[in-house]
PDB file of C-alpha atoms and ligand atoms in Angstrom:
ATOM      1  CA  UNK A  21     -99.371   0.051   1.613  1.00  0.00           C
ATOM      2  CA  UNK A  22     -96.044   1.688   3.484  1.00  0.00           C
ATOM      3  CA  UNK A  23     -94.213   0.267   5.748  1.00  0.00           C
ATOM      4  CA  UNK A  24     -95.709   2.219   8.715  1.00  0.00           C
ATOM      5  CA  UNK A  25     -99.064   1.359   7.506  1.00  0.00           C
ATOM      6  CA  UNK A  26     -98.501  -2.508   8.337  1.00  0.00           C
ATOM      7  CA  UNK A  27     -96.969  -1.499  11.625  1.00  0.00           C
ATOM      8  CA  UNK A  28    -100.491   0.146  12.513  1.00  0.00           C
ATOM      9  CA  UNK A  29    -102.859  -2.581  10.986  1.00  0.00           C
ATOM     10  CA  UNK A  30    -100.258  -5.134  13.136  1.00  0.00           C
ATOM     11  CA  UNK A  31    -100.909  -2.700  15.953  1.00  0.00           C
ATOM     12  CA  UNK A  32    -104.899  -2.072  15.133  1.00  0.00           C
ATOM     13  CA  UNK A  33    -105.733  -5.784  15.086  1.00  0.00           C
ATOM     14  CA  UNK A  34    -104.051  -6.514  18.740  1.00  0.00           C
ATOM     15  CA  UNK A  35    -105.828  -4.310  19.844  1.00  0.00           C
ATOM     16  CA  UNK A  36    -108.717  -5.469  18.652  1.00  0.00           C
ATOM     17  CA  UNK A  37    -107.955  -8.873  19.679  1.00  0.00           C
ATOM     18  CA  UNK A  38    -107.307  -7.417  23.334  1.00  0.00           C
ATOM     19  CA  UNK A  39    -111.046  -5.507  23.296  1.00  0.00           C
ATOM     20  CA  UNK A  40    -112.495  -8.344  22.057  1.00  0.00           C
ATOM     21  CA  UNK A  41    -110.907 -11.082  24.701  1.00  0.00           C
ATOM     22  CA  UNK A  42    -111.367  -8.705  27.722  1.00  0.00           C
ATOM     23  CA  UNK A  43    -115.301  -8.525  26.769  1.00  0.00           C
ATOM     24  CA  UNK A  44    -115.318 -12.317  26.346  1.00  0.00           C
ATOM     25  CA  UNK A  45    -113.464 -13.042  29.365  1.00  0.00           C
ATOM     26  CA  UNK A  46    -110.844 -14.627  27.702  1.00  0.00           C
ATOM     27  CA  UNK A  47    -106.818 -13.523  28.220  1.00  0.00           C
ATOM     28  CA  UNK A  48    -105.690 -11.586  25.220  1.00  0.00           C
ATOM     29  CA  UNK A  49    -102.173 -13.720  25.634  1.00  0.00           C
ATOM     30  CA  UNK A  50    -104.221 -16.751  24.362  1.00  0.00           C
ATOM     31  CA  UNK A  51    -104.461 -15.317  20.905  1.00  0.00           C
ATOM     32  CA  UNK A  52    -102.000 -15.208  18.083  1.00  0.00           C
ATOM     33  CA  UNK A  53    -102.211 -13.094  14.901  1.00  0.00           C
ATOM     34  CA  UNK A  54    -101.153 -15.315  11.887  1.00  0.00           C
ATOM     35  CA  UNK A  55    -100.220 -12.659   8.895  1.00  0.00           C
ATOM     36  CA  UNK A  56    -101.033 -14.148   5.970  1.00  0.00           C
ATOM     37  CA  UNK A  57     -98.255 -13.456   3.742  1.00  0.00           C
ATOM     38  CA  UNK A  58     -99.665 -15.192   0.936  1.00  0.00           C
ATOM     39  CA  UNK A  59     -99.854 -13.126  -2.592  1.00  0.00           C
ATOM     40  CA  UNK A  60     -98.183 -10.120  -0.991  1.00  0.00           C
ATOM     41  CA  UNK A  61     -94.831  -8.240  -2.377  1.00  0.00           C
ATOM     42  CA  UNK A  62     -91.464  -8.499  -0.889  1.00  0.00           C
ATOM     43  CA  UNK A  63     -91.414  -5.358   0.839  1.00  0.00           C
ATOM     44  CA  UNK A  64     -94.667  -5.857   2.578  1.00  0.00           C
ATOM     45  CA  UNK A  65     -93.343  -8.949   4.506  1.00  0.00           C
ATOM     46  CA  UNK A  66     -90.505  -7.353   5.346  1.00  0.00           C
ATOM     47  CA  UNK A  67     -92.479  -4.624   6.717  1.00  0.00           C
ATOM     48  CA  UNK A  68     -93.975  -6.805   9.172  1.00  0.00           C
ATOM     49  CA  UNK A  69     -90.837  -8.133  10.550  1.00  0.00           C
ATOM     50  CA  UNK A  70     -89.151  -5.096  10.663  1.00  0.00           C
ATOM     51  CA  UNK A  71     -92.323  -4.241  12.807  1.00  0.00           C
ATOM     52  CA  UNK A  72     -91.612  -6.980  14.827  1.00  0.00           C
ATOM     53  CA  UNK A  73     -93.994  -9.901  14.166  1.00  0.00           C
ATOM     54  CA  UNK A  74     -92.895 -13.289  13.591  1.00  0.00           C
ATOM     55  CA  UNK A  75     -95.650 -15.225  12.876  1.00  0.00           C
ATOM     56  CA  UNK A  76     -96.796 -15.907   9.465  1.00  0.00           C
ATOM     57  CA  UNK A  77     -99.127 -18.276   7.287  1.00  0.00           C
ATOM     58  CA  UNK A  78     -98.984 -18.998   3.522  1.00  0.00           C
ATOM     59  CA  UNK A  79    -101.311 -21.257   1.558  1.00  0.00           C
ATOM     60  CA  UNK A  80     -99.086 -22.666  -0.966  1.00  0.00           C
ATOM     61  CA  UNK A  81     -95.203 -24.563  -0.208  1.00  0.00           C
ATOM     62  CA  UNK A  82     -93.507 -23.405  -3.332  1.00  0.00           C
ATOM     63  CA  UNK A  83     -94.975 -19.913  -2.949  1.00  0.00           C
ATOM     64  CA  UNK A  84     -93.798 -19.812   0.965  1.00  0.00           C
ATOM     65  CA  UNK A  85     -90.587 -20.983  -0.136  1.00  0.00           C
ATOM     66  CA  UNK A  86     -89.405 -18.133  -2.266  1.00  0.00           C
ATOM     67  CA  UNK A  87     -90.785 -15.831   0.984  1.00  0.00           C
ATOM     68  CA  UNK A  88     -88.504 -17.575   3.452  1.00  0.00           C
ATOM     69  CA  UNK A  89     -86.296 -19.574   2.745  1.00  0.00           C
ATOM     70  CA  UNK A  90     -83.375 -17.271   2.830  1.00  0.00           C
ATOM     71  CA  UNK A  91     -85.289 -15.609   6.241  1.00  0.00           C
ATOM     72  CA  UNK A  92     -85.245 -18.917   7.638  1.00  0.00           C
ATOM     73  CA  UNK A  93     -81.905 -18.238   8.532  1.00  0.00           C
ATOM     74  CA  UNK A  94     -81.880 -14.399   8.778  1.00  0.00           C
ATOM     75  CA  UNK A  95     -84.780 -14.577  11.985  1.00  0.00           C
ATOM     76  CA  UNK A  96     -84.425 -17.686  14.260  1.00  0.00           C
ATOM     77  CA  UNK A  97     -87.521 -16.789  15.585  1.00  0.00           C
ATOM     78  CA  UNK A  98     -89.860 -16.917  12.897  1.00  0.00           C
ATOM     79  CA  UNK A  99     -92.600 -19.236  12.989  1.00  0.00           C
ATOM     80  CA  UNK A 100     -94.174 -20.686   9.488  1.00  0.00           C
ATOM     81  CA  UNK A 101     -97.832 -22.284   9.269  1.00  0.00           C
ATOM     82  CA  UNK A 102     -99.309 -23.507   6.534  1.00  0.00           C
ATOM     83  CA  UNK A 103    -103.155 -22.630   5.891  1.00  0.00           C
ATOM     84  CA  UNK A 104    -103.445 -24.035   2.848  1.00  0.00           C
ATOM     85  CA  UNK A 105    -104.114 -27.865   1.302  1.00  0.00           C
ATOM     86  CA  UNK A 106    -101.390 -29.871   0.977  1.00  0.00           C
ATOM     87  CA  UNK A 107    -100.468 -32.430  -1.769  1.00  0.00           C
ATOM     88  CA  UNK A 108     -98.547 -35.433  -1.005  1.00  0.00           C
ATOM     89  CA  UNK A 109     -95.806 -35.035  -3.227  1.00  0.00           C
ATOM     90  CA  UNK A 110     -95.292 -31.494  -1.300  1.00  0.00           C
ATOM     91  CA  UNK A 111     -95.084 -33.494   1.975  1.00  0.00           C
ATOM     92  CA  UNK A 112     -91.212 -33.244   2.380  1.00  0.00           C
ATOM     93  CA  UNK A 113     -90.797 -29.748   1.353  1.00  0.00           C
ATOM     94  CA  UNK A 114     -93.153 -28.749   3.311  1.00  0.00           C
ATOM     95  CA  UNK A 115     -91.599 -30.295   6.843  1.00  0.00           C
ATOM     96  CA  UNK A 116     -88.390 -28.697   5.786  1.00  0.00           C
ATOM     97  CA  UNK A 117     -89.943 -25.167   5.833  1.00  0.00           C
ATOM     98  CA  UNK A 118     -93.239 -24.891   8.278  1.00  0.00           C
ATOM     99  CA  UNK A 119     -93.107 -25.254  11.726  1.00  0.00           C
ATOM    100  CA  UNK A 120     -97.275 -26.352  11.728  1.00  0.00           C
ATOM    101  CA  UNK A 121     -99.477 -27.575   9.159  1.00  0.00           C
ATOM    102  CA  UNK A 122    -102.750 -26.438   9.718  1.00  0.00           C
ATOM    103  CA  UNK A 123    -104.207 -28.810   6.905  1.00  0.00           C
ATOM    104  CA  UNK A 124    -104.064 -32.562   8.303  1.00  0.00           C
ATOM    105  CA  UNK A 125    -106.991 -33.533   6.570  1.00  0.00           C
ATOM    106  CA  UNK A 126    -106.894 -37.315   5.090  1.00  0.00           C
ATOM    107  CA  UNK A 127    -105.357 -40.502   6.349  1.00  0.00           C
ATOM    108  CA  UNK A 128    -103.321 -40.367   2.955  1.00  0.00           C
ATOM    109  CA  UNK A 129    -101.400 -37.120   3.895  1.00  0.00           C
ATOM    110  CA  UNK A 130    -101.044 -38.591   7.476  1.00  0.00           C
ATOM    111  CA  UNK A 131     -98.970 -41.428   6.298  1.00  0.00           C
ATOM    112  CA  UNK A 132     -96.977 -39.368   3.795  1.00  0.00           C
ATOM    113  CA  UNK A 133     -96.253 -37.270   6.807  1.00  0.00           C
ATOM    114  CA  UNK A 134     -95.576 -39.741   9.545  1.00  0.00           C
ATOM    115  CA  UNK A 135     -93.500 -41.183   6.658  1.00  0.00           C
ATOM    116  CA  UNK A 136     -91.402 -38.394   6.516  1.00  0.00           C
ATOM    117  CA  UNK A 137     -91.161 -36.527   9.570  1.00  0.00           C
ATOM    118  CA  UNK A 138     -88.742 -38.794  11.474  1.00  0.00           C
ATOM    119  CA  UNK A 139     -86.248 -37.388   9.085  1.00  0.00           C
ATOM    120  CA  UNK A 140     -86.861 -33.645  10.516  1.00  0.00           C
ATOM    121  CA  UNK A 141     -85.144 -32.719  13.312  1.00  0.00           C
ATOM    122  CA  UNK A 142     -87.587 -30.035  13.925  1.00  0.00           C
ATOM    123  CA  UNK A 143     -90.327 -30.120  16.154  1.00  0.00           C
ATOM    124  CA  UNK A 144     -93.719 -29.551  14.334  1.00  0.00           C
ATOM    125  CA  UNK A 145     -97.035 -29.650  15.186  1.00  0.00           C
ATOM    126  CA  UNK A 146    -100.326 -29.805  13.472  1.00  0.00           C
ATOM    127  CA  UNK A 147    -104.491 -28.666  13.050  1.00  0.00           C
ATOM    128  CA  UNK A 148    -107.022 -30.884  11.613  1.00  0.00           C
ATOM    129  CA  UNK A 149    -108.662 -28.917   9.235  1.00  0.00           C
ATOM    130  CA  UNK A 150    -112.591 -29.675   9.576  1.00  0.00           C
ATOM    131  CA  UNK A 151    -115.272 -29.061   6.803  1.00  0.00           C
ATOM    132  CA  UNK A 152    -117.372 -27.728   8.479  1.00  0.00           C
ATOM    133  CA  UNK A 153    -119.631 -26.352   5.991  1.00  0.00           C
ATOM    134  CA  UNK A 154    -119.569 -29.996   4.335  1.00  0.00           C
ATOM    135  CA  UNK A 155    -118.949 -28.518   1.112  1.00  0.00           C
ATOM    136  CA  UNK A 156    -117.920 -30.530  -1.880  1.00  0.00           C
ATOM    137  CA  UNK A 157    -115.161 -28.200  -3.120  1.00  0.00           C
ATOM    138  CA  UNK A 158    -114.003 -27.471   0.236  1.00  0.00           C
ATOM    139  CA  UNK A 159    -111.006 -29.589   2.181  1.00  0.00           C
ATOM    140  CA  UNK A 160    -110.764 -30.901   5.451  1.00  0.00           C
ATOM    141  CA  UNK A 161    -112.156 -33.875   7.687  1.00  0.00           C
ATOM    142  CA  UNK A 162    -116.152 -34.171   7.923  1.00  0.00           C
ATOM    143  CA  UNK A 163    -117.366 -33.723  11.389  1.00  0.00           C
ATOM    144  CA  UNK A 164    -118.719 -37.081  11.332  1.00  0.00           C
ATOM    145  CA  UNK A 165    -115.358 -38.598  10.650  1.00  0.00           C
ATOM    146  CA  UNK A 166    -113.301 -36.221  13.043  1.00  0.00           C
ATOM    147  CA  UNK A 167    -113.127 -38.533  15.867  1.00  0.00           C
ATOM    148  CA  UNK A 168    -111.462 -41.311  14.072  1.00  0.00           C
ATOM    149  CA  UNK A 169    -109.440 -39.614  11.917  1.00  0.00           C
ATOM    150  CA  UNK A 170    -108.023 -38.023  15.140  1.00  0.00           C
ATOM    151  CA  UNK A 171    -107.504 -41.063  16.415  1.00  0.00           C
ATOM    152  CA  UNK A 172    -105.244 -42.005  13.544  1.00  0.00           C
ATOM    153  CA  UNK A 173    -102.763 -39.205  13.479  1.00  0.00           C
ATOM    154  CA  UNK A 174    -102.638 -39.001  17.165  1.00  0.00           C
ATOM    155  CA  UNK A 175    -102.174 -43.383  17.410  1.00  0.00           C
ATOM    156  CA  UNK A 176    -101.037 -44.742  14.192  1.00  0.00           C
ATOM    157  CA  UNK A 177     -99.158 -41.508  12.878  1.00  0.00           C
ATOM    158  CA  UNK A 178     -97.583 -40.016  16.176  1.00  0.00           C
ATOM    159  CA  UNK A 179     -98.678 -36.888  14.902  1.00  0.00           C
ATOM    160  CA  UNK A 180     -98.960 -34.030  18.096  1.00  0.00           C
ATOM    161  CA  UNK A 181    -102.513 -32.585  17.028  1.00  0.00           C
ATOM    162  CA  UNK A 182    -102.628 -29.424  18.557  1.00  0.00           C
ATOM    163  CA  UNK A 183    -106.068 -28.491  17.759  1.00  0.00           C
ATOM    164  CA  UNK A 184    -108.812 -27.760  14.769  1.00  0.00           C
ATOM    165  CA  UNK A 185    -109.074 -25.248  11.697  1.00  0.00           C
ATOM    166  CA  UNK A 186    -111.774 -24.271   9.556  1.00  0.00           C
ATOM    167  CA  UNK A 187    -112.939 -21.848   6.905  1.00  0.00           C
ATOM    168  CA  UNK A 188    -116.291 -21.552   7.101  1.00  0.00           C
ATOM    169  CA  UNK A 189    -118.697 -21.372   4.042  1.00  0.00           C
ATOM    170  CA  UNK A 190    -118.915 -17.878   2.484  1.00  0.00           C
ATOM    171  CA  UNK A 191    -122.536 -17.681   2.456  1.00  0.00           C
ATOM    172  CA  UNK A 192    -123.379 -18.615   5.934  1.00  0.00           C
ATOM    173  CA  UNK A 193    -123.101 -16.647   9.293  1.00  0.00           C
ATOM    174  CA  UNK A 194    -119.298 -17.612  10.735  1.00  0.00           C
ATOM    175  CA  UNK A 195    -119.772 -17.293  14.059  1.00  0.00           C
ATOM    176  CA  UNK A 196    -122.089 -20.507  13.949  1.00  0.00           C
ATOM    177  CA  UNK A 197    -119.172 -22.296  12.622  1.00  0.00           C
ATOM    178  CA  UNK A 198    -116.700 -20.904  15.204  1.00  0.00           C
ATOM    179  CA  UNK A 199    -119.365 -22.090  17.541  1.00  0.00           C
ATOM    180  CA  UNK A 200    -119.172 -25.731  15.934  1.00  0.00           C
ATOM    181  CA  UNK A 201    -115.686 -26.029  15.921  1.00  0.00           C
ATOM    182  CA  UNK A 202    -115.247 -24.922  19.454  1.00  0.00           C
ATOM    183  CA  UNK A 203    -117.479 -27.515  20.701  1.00  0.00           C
ATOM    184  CA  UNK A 204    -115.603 -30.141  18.142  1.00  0.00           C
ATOM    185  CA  UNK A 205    -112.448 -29.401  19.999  1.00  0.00           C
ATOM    186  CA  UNK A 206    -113.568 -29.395  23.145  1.00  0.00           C
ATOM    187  CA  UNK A 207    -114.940 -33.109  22.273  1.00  0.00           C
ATOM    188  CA  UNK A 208    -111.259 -33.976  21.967  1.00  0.00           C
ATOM    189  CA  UNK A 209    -110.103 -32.261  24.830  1.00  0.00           C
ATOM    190  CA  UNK A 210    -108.160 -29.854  22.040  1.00  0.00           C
ATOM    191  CA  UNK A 211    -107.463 -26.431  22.991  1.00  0.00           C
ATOM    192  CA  UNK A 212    -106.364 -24.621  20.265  1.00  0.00           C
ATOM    193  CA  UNK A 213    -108.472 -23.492  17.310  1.00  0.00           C
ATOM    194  CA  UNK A 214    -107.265 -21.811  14.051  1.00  0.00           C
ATOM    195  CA  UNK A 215    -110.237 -19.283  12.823  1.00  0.00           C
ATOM    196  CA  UNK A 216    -111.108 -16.181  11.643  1.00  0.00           C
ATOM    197  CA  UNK A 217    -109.987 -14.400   8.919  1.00  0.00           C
ATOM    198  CA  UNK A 218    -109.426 -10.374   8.131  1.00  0.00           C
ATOM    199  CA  UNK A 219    -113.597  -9.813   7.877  1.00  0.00           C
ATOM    200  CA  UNK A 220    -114.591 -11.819  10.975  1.00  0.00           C
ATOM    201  CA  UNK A 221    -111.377 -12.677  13.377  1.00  0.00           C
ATOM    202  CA  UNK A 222    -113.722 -10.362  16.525  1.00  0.00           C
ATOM    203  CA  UNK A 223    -116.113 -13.199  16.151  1.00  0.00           C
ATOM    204  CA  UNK A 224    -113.678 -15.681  15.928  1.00  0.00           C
ATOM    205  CA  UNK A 225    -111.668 -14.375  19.372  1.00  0.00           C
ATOM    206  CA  UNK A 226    -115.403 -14.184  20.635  1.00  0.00           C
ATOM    207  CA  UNK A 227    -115.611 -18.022  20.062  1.00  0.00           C
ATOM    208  CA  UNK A 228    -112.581 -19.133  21.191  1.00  0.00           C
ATOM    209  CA  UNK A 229    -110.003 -18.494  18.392  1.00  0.00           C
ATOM    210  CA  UNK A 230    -106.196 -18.651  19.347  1.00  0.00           C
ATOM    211  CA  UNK A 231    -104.919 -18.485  16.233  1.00  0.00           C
ATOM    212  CA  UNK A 232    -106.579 -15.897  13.788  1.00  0.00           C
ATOM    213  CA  UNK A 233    -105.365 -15.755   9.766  1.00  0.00           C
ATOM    214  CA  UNK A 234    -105.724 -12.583   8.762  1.00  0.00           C
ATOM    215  CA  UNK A 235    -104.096 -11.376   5.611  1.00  0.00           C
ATOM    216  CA  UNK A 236    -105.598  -8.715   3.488  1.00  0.00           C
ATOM    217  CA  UNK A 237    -105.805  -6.619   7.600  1.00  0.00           C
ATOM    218  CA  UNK A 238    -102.281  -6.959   7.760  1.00  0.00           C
ATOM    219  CA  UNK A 239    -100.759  -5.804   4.382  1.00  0.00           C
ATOM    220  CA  UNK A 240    -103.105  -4.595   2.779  1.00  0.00           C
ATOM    221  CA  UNK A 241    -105.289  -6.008  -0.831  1.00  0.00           C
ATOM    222  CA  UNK A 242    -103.130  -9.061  -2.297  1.00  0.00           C
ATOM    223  CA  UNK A 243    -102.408  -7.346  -5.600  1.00  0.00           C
ATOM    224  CA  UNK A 244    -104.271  -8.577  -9.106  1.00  0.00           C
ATOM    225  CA  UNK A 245    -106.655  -9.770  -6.074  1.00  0.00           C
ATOM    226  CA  UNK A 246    -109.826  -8.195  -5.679  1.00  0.00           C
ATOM    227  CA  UNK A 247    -109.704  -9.156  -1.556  1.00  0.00           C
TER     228      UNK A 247
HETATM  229  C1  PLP B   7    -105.868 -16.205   2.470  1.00  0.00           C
HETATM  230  C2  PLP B   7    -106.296 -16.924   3.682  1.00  0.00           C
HETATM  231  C3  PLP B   7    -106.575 -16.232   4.872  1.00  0.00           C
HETATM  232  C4  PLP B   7    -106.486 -14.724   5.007  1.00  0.00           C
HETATM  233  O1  PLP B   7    -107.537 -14.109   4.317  1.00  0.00           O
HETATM  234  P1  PLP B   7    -107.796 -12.535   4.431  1.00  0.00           P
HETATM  235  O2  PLP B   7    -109.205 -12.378   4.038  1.00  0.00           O
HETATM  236  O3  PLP B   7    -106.842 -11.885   3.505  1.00  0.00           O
HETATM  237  O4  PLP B   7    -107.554 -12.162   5.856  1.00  0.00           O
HETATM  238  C5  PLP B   7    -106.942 -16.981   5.977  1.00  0.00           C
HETATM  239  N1  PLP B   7    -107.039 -18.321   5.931  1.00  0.00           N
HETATM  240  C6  PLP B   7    -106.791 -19.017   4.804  1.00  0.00           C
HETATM  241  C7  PLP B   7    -106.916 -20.496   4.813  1.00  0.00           C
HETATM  242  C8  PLP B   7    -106.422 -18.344   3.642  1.00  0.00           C
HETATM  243  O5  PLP B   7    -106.162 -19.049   2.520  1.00  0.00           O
END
């Protein structure tokens, strides 16, 4: 994958995103591309910021370190989420580094969190990640216990919830669980939703998406990964 290569697949999916909104009658401005740097060599990243783009996910807080750390204070603009499960003991590291964590999922790690954060000057915001799927091996809130576990990072933690995340069970049709989350989030009066992925983001934007994680789109096959 060159460097101009991740320019065009940067360029390629906003554009897609912009089709996609306009037929939806939705305002292209309303939806960010996450790159998912996760897995992906140096030079790759780097390609995307030199590109311009300044959003980014990872799944994984050491692995995100080594990324960008150092860029932390090369780009002030650069803005960190992390898609992937978080482990208490990871808590503080993590604060340090994203600027959202997209993986509130148990009152446990809201604790740990509210426990923490007061320490960070930073300002960072959150998605409860719903199961939607309600599969065992999956993370995230079930939808039956969304409501109160809201209620707890919002109340008890202080936590500012922006809105929901999912990944929706490989086997099943994704915009259905676009469709679910959508209407979870409007339930809360929440107006942001993280979904969609490099194989179905148009179906996410169709259902509402502002956020999309793509990261095989952007740079191209993680290495030693077969997608
Ligand atoms: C890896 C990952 C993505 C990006 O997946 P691609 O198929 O490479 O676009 C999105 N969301 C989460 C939670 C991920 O772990």
């Amino acid at each position: 994958m060159s460097k101009n290569n991740i320019a065009d697949n940067i360029e390629s999916i906003n554009a897609e995103i912009a089709k996609t909104a306009k037929e939806h009658e939705r305002n292209a401005d309303d939806v960010q591309l996450i790159a998912v740097s996760k897995k992906q060599p140096d030079e790759r990243i780097q390609a995307a910021i030199d590109a311009g783009h300044r959003l980014f996910g990872e799944n994984r807080v050491q692995e995100a370190q080594e990324h960008w750390n150092q860029r932390r204070d090369q780009y002030d603009d650069l803005e960190l989420h992390l898609i992937g499960p978080l482990q208490t003991n990871k808590v503080k590291d993590a604060l340090s580094l994203f600027d959202c964590i997209q993986t509130l999922d148990r009152p446990k790690l809201a604790d740990k969190i509210k426990s923490e954060i007061t320490k960070q000057p930073r300002d960072i915001s959150f998605f409860i990640q719903v199961n939607t799927g309600e599969e065992a091996q999956k993370a995230g809130v079930l939808p039956a216990d969304l409501d109160v576990f809201y209620d707890y990072c919002v109340r008890e933690c202080g936590l500012k919830v922006r809105g929901l995340m999912c990944i929706p069970p490989v086997n099943e049709p994704a915009g259905l669980h676009f469709a679910f989350l959508k209407k979870l989030a409007d339930g809360l009066g929440l107006t942001e939703l993280s979904m969609g992925m490099s194989s179905d983001y148009e179906k996410a934007v169709a259902a509402g998406a502002t956020h999309i994680r793509v990261g095989t789109g952007v740079f191209g096959i993680r290495p030693g990964y077969e997608a």
